[in-house]
Short mmCIF file of C-alpha atoms in Angstrom, two decimals:
data_model
loop_
_atom_site.label_atom_id
_atom_site.label_comp_id
_atom_site.label_asym_id
_atom_site.label_seq_id
_atom_site.Cartn_x
_atom_site.Cartn_y
_atom_site.Cartn_z
CA MET A 282 -9.21 45.93 20.68
CA GLY A 283 -12.56 44.18 21.17
CA ARG A 284 -13.71 40.52 21.83
CA TYR A 285 -11.15 37.91 22.61
CA ASN A 286 -9.38 37.04 19.28
CA ALA A 287 -8.32 33.65 19.06
CA ALA A 288 -7.02 34.24 15.63
CA SER A 289 -3.56 34.51 16.70
CA LYS A 290 -3.79 31.77 19.53
CA THR A 291 -2.72 28.02 19.29
CA ILE A 292 -6.25 26.43 20.44
CA ALA A 293 -6.07 23.22 22.06
CA PRO A 294 -9.02 20.99 20.67
CA LEU A 295 -11.29 19.84 23.66
CA TYR A 296 -11.24 16.66 22.40
CA ILE A 297 -7.65 16.03 22.80
CA MET A 298 -7.12 18.33 26.04
CA LYS A 299 -5.89 16.42 28.98
CA LEU A 300 -6.85 17.13 32.36
CA ASP A 301 -3.58 18.15 33.12
CA ASN A 302 -4.40 21.22 30.88
CA VAL A 303 -7.74 21.52 32.23
CA LYS A 304 -5.74 22.27 35.50
CA LYS A 305 -3.95 24.79 33.85
CA LEU A 306 -6.78 27.01 33.09
CA HIS A 307 -6.71 28.54 36.51
CA GLN A 308 -3.92 30.65 35.04
CA LYS A 309 -4.31 33.55 32.59
CA LYS A 310 -1.18 32.58 30.67
CA TYR A 311 -2.54 29.28 29.91
CA ARG A 312 -5.93 30.50 28.90
CA GLN A 313 -4.54 32.60 26.28
CA GLU A 314 -2.60 29.76 25.47
CA LEU A 315 -5.25 27.29 25.07
CA GLY A 316 -8.08 29.60 24.37
CA HIS A 317 -10.44 28.12 26.92
CA CYS A 318 -11.41 29.00 30.48
CA LEU A 319 -13.32 27.39 33.33
CA VAL A 320 -17.00 27.60 34.52
CA GLU A 321 -17.38 25.55 37.53
CA GLY A 322 -20.51 24.70 39.61
CA GLU A 323 -24.20 23.83 38.86
CA HIS A 324 -25.39 27.46 38.88
CA LEU A 325 -22.90 28.26 36.32
CA VAL A 326 -23.17 25.46 33.95
CA LEU A 327 -27.03 25.97 34.01
CA GLU A 328 -26.35 29.92 33.12
CA LEU A 329 -23.74 28.67 30.34
CA GLU A 330 -26.35 26.37 29.17
CA LYS A 331 -28.97 28.90 28.86
CA ALA A 332 -26.89 31.46 26.96
CA ALA A 333 -25.97 28.68 24.71
CA GLN A 334 -29.41 28.48 23.38
CA ASN A 335 -28.89 32.00 22.00
CA ASN A 336 -25.20 31.60 21.25
CA PRO A 337 -24.99 28.37 19.28
CA ALA A 338 -20.79 29.22 19.55
CA LEU A 339 -20.99 28.01 23.40
CA ASN A 340 -21.93 24.83 22.34
CA ALA A 341 -18.44 23.60 21.48
CA SER A 342 -18.21 23.62 25.72
CA LYS A 343 -17.33 20.37 27.17
CA LEU A 344 -18.44 19.16 30.52
CA TYR A 345 -16.60 17.30 33.28
CA VAL A 346 -18.51 15.28 35.97
CA THR A 347 -18.07 13.13 38.74
CA PRO A 348 -20.57 10.21 39.37
CA ALA A 349 -22.97 12.35 41.24
CA TYR A 350 -23.70 14.31 37.92
CA GLN A 351 -23.57 11.21 35.50
CA ASP A 352 -27.24 11.66 34.39
CA TRP A 353 -26.86 15.52 34.04
CA SER A 354 -28.88 16.43 30.78
CA THR A 355 -26.64 18.70 28.60
CA ARG A 356 -26.13 20.01 24.80
CA PHE A 357 -22.38 19.81 25.65
CA GLU A 358 -19.74 16.71 25.22
CA LYS A 359 -19.76 15.40 28.53
CA GLN A 360 -16.77 13.02 30.03
CA ASP A 361 -16.77 11.44 33.00
CA VAL A 362 -14.03 11.84 35.86
CA THR A 363 -13.69 10.37 39.41
CA GLU A 364 -13.93 12.73 42.57
CA ARG A 365 -10.30 12.69 42.79
CA GLN A 366 -9.52 13.97 39.35
CA MET A 367 -12.09 16.57 39.82
CA ALA A 368 -10.38 18.28 43.00
CA THR A 369 -7.50 18.37 40.96
CA ILE A 370 -8.92 20.41 38.04
CA ALA A 371 -11.65 22.50 40.23
CA GLY A 372 -10.45 25.85 41.73
CA THR A 373 -12.66 25.52 44.72
CA LYS A 374 -11.86 23.25 48.19
CA THR A 375 -15.00 21.19 47.98
CA PRO A 376 -16.13 21.18 44.10
CA GLN A 377 -19.68 20.25 43.19
CA GLY A 378 -18.43 17.73 40.99
CA ILE A 379 -19.37 19.65 37.47
CA LEU A 380 -17.64 22.01 35.42
CA ALA A 381 -17.31 23.36 31.89
CA VAL A 382 -14.33 24.05 29.89
CA VAL A 383 -15.33 26.84 27.66
CA PRO A 384 -13.84 28.73 24.39
CA MET A 385 -13.47 32.17 25.23
CA ALA A 386 -13.87 33.62 21.69
CA ALA A 387 -17.37 32.31 21.98
CA ILE A 388 -18.12 33.28 25.75
CA GLN A 389 -19.09 37.20 24.78
CA PRO A 390 -22.60 38.05 23.28
CA GLU A 391 -22.49 40.00 20.15
CA GLN A 392 -21.47 43.64 20.27
CA ASN A 393 -24.42 46.31 20.31
CA ASN A 394 -22.72 49.73 19.69
CA THR A 395 -26.11 51.51 20.49
CA LEU A 396 -25.90 50.20 24.26
CA ALA A 397 -24.65 52.44 26.55
CA ALA A 398 -21.19 51.82 27.78
CA VAL A 399 -19.72 51.52 31.27
CA TYR A 400 -15.69 51.75 30.87
CA LEU A 401 -13.36 50.16 33.30
CA HIS A 402 -10.02 51.63 33.92
CA GLU A 403 -7.50 49.48 34.94
CA ILE A 404 -9.49 47.90 37.35
CA GLN A 405 -7.83 45.05 39.54
CA ASP A 406 -10.45 43.17 41.87
CA PRO A 407 -11.68 39.93 40.34
CA GLY A 408 -14.74 40.40 43.04
CA ASN A 409 -15.64 43.87 41.75
CA LEU A 410 -15.43 42.95 38.01
CA GLY A 411 -17.95 40.17 38.60
CA THR A 412 -20.38 42.03 40.70
CA ILE A 413 -20.32 44.91 38.43
CA LEU A 414 -21.22 42.26 35.39
CA ARG A 415 -24.13 41.07 37.48
CA SER A 416 -25.60 44.29 38.16
CA LEU A 417 -25.18 45.09 34.43
CA ALA A 418 -26.91 41.92 33.73
CA TRP A 419 -29.64 42.99 36.14
CA PHE A 420 -30.48 46.32 34.65
CA GLY A 421 -29.82 45.47 31.42
CA GLY A 422 -29.07 48.37 28.36
CA VAL A 423 -25.46 48.78 29.19
CA ARG A 424 -22.38 47.00 27.95
CA CYS A 425 -18.75 46.69 29.68
CA LEU A 426 -15.69 48.30 28.17
CA LEU A 427 -12.37 47.34 29.89
CA SER A 428 -8.89 49.27 29.69
CA PRO A 429 -5.63 47.33 28.85
CA GLY A 430 -4.11 46.21 31.91
CA SER A 431 -7.51 45.52 33.91
CA VAL A 432 -8.43 42.07 35.40
CA ASP A 433 -9.24 39.26 33.17
CA PRO A 434 -12.51 38.77 32.77
CA PHE A 435 -11.74 34.74 32.09
CA ASN A 436 -10.51 34.73 35.80
CA PRO A 437 -12.62 32.06 37.53
CA LYS A 438 -12.93 34.21 40.24
CA VAL A 439 -14.79 36.79 38.10
CA ILE A 440 -17.14 34.14 36.57
CA ARG A 441 -18.04 33.02 39.91
CA SER A 442 -18.78 36.34 41.42
CA SER A 443 -20.45 37.36 38.21
CA MET A 444 -22.95 34.48 38.90
CA GLY A 445 -23.16 33.78 35.01
CA ALA A 446 -23.53 37.61 33.80
CA VAL A 447 -20.44 37.25 32.13
CA PHE A 448 -21.75 35.09 29.32
CA HIS A 449 -25.07 37.71 28.94
CA VAL A 450 -23.22 41.17 29.11
CA PRO A 451 -21.67 42.60 25.76
CA MET A 452 -17.92 43.07 26.65
CA GLU A 453 -14.93 44.89 24.67
CA LEU A 454 -11.41 44.16 25.78
CA ASP A 455 -8.32 46.38 25.97
CA VAL A 456 -10.07 49.74 24.94
CA SER A 457 -7.89 52.38 25.18
CA ILE A 458 -9.04 55.27 27.41
CA ASP A 459 -7.79 57.70 24.37
CA THR A 460 -10.56 56.02 21.88
CA LEU A 461 -13.34 57.06 23.85
CA PRO A 462 -13.83 60.90 22.63
CA GLU A 463 -14.32 59.50 19.00
CA ARG A 464 -16.79 56.75 20.00
CA PHE A 465 -18.94 58.55 22.76
CA ALA A 466 -20.60 61.96 22.42
CA LYS A 467 -20.71 62.37 26.20
CA ILE A 468 -18.95 60.80 29.07
CA GLY A 469 -19.50 60.96 32.77
CA CYS A 470 -17.57 60.07 35.62
CA LEU A 471 -18.01 60.19 39.25
CA ASP A 472 -16.39 63.26 41.50
CA MET A 473 -17.23 64.66 45.03
CA ASP A 474 -17.62 68.13 43.21
CA GLY A 475 -19.90 66.72 40.85
CA GLU A 476 -23.75 67.22 40.09
CA PRO A 477 -26.02 64.85 41.55
CA LEU A 478 -26.83 61.40 39.82
CA SER A 479 -30.67 62.97 39.61
CA SER A 480 -29.51 65.29 37.13
CA PRO A 481 -31.16 64.84 33.80
CA GLU A 482 -27.43 65.26 32.37
CA PHE A 483 -26.63 62.02 33.87
CA LYS A 484 -28.71 60.35 32.11
CA ALA A 485 -27.67 61.92 28.75
CA CYS A 486 -24.23 60.46 29.01
CA ASP A 487 -23.55 57.43 26.85
CA CYS A 488 -20.41 56.32 28.52
CA TYR A 489 -19.76 56.31 32.39
CA ILE A 490 -16.01 56.08 33.01
CA PHE A 491 -15.12 54.41 36.53
CA GLY A 492 -11.11 54.08 37.60
CA ASN A 493 -8.78 51.70 39.33
CA GLU A 494 -9.76 50.80 43.11
CA ALA A 495 -6.77 52.68 44.51
CA ARG A 496 -5.69 55.50 41.95
CA GLY A 497 -9.03 56.09 40.03
CA VAL A 498 -8.58 57.67 36.67
CA PRO A 499 -5.85 60.12 36.05
CA ARG A 500 -7.03 63.71 36.41
CA ASP A 501 -5.57 64.45 32.98
CA LYS A 502 -6.92 61.76 31.47
CA LEU A 503 -10.41 62.87 32.68
CA GLU A 504 -9.85 66.67 31.35
CA ALA A 505 -8.73 65.46 27.68
CA LEU A 506 -12.22 63.33 28.15
CA ASN A 507 -14.13 66.29 28.99
CA ALA A 508 -15.64 64.06 31.25
CA LYS A 509 -18.70 65.28 32.85
CA PRO A 510 -18.40 65.08 36.96
CA PHE A 511 -21.00 63.60 39.14
CA THR A 512 -21.35 62.36 42.59
CA ILE A 513 -23.58 60.03 44.76
CA PRO A 514 -24.94 62.07 47.51
CA GLY A 515 -23.83 60.70 50.87
CA VAL A 516 -23.53 61.99 54.54
CA GLY A 517 -19.65 61.50 54.26
CA LEU A 518 -18.61 59.65 57.51
CA ILE A 519 -16.64 57.56 55.01
CA GLU A 520 -14.10 58.67 52.49
CA SER A 521 -15.65 56.87 49.28
CA LEU A 522 -17.84 53.79 48.12
CA ASN A 523 -16.41 50.44 46.97
CA LEU A 524 -15.86 50.88 43.13
CA ALA A 525 -18.56 47.99 42.73
CA THR A 526 -21.38 49.87 44.94
CA ALA A 527 -20.34 52.87 42.69
CA VAL A 528 -21.13 51.62 39.69
CA ASN A 529 -24.29 49.65 40.68
CA LEU A 530 -25.66 52.91 42.38
CA SER A 531 -25.01 54.77 38.94
CA ILE A 532 -26.51 52.17 36.64
CA TYR A 533 -29.23 51.87 39.12
CA GLU A 534 -29.79 55.63 38.84
CA ARG A 535 -29.61 55.81 35.16
CA GLN A 536 -32.23 52.67 34.31
CA ARG A 537 -34.71 53.87 36.83
#
């Protein structure tokens, strides 16, 4: 449980990492094996550099740039590549010509256990996680806990959809749902029969649990957590809200 732990991994030093290995970082097993992930595109690299101002460990990142970005001023080590080489290591069809390889052990902000938490149980969609992280970064004051079996937050699709929020939101990985009662005094969840989010009790929670996009959170788990149910009022013309939308509305209500 906790931040990415590189202690038991064989971390490939960036100065000897070949382009073939950089390309492999699109796959989770190689990210775990090599201890690095990809950050692609001008905006995300700028967010990475901004985060490195407060997190010096990120200065171990390395940039790969095409001739269009050869004059890019950066705090990171930089390697020139051809446009053809960039096309082989980038994950987008039309790469901008700049990407970074980042040590995963450095990417997460320091933990702050006084913050409220959003707990995501076995969520699978990279876009959902990225959007949730982006909202948490916007509103602030909330960290993100991910259960075992959830989508990898270092997946390039998560990083892209988070618009760089992954560098700013405190995260814990592989947090068992069974450990929540010993860590949090009052846990809230969403349920069609719950009290409205405007209830004062909603803001009193210090952990909010959200489930898998298709299955939600098992009922027996919610009962064991003694989770307080709340609902997002609506006219009910559709069955439910998208997971990311539900989280975003909940955090907005909590912070306003």
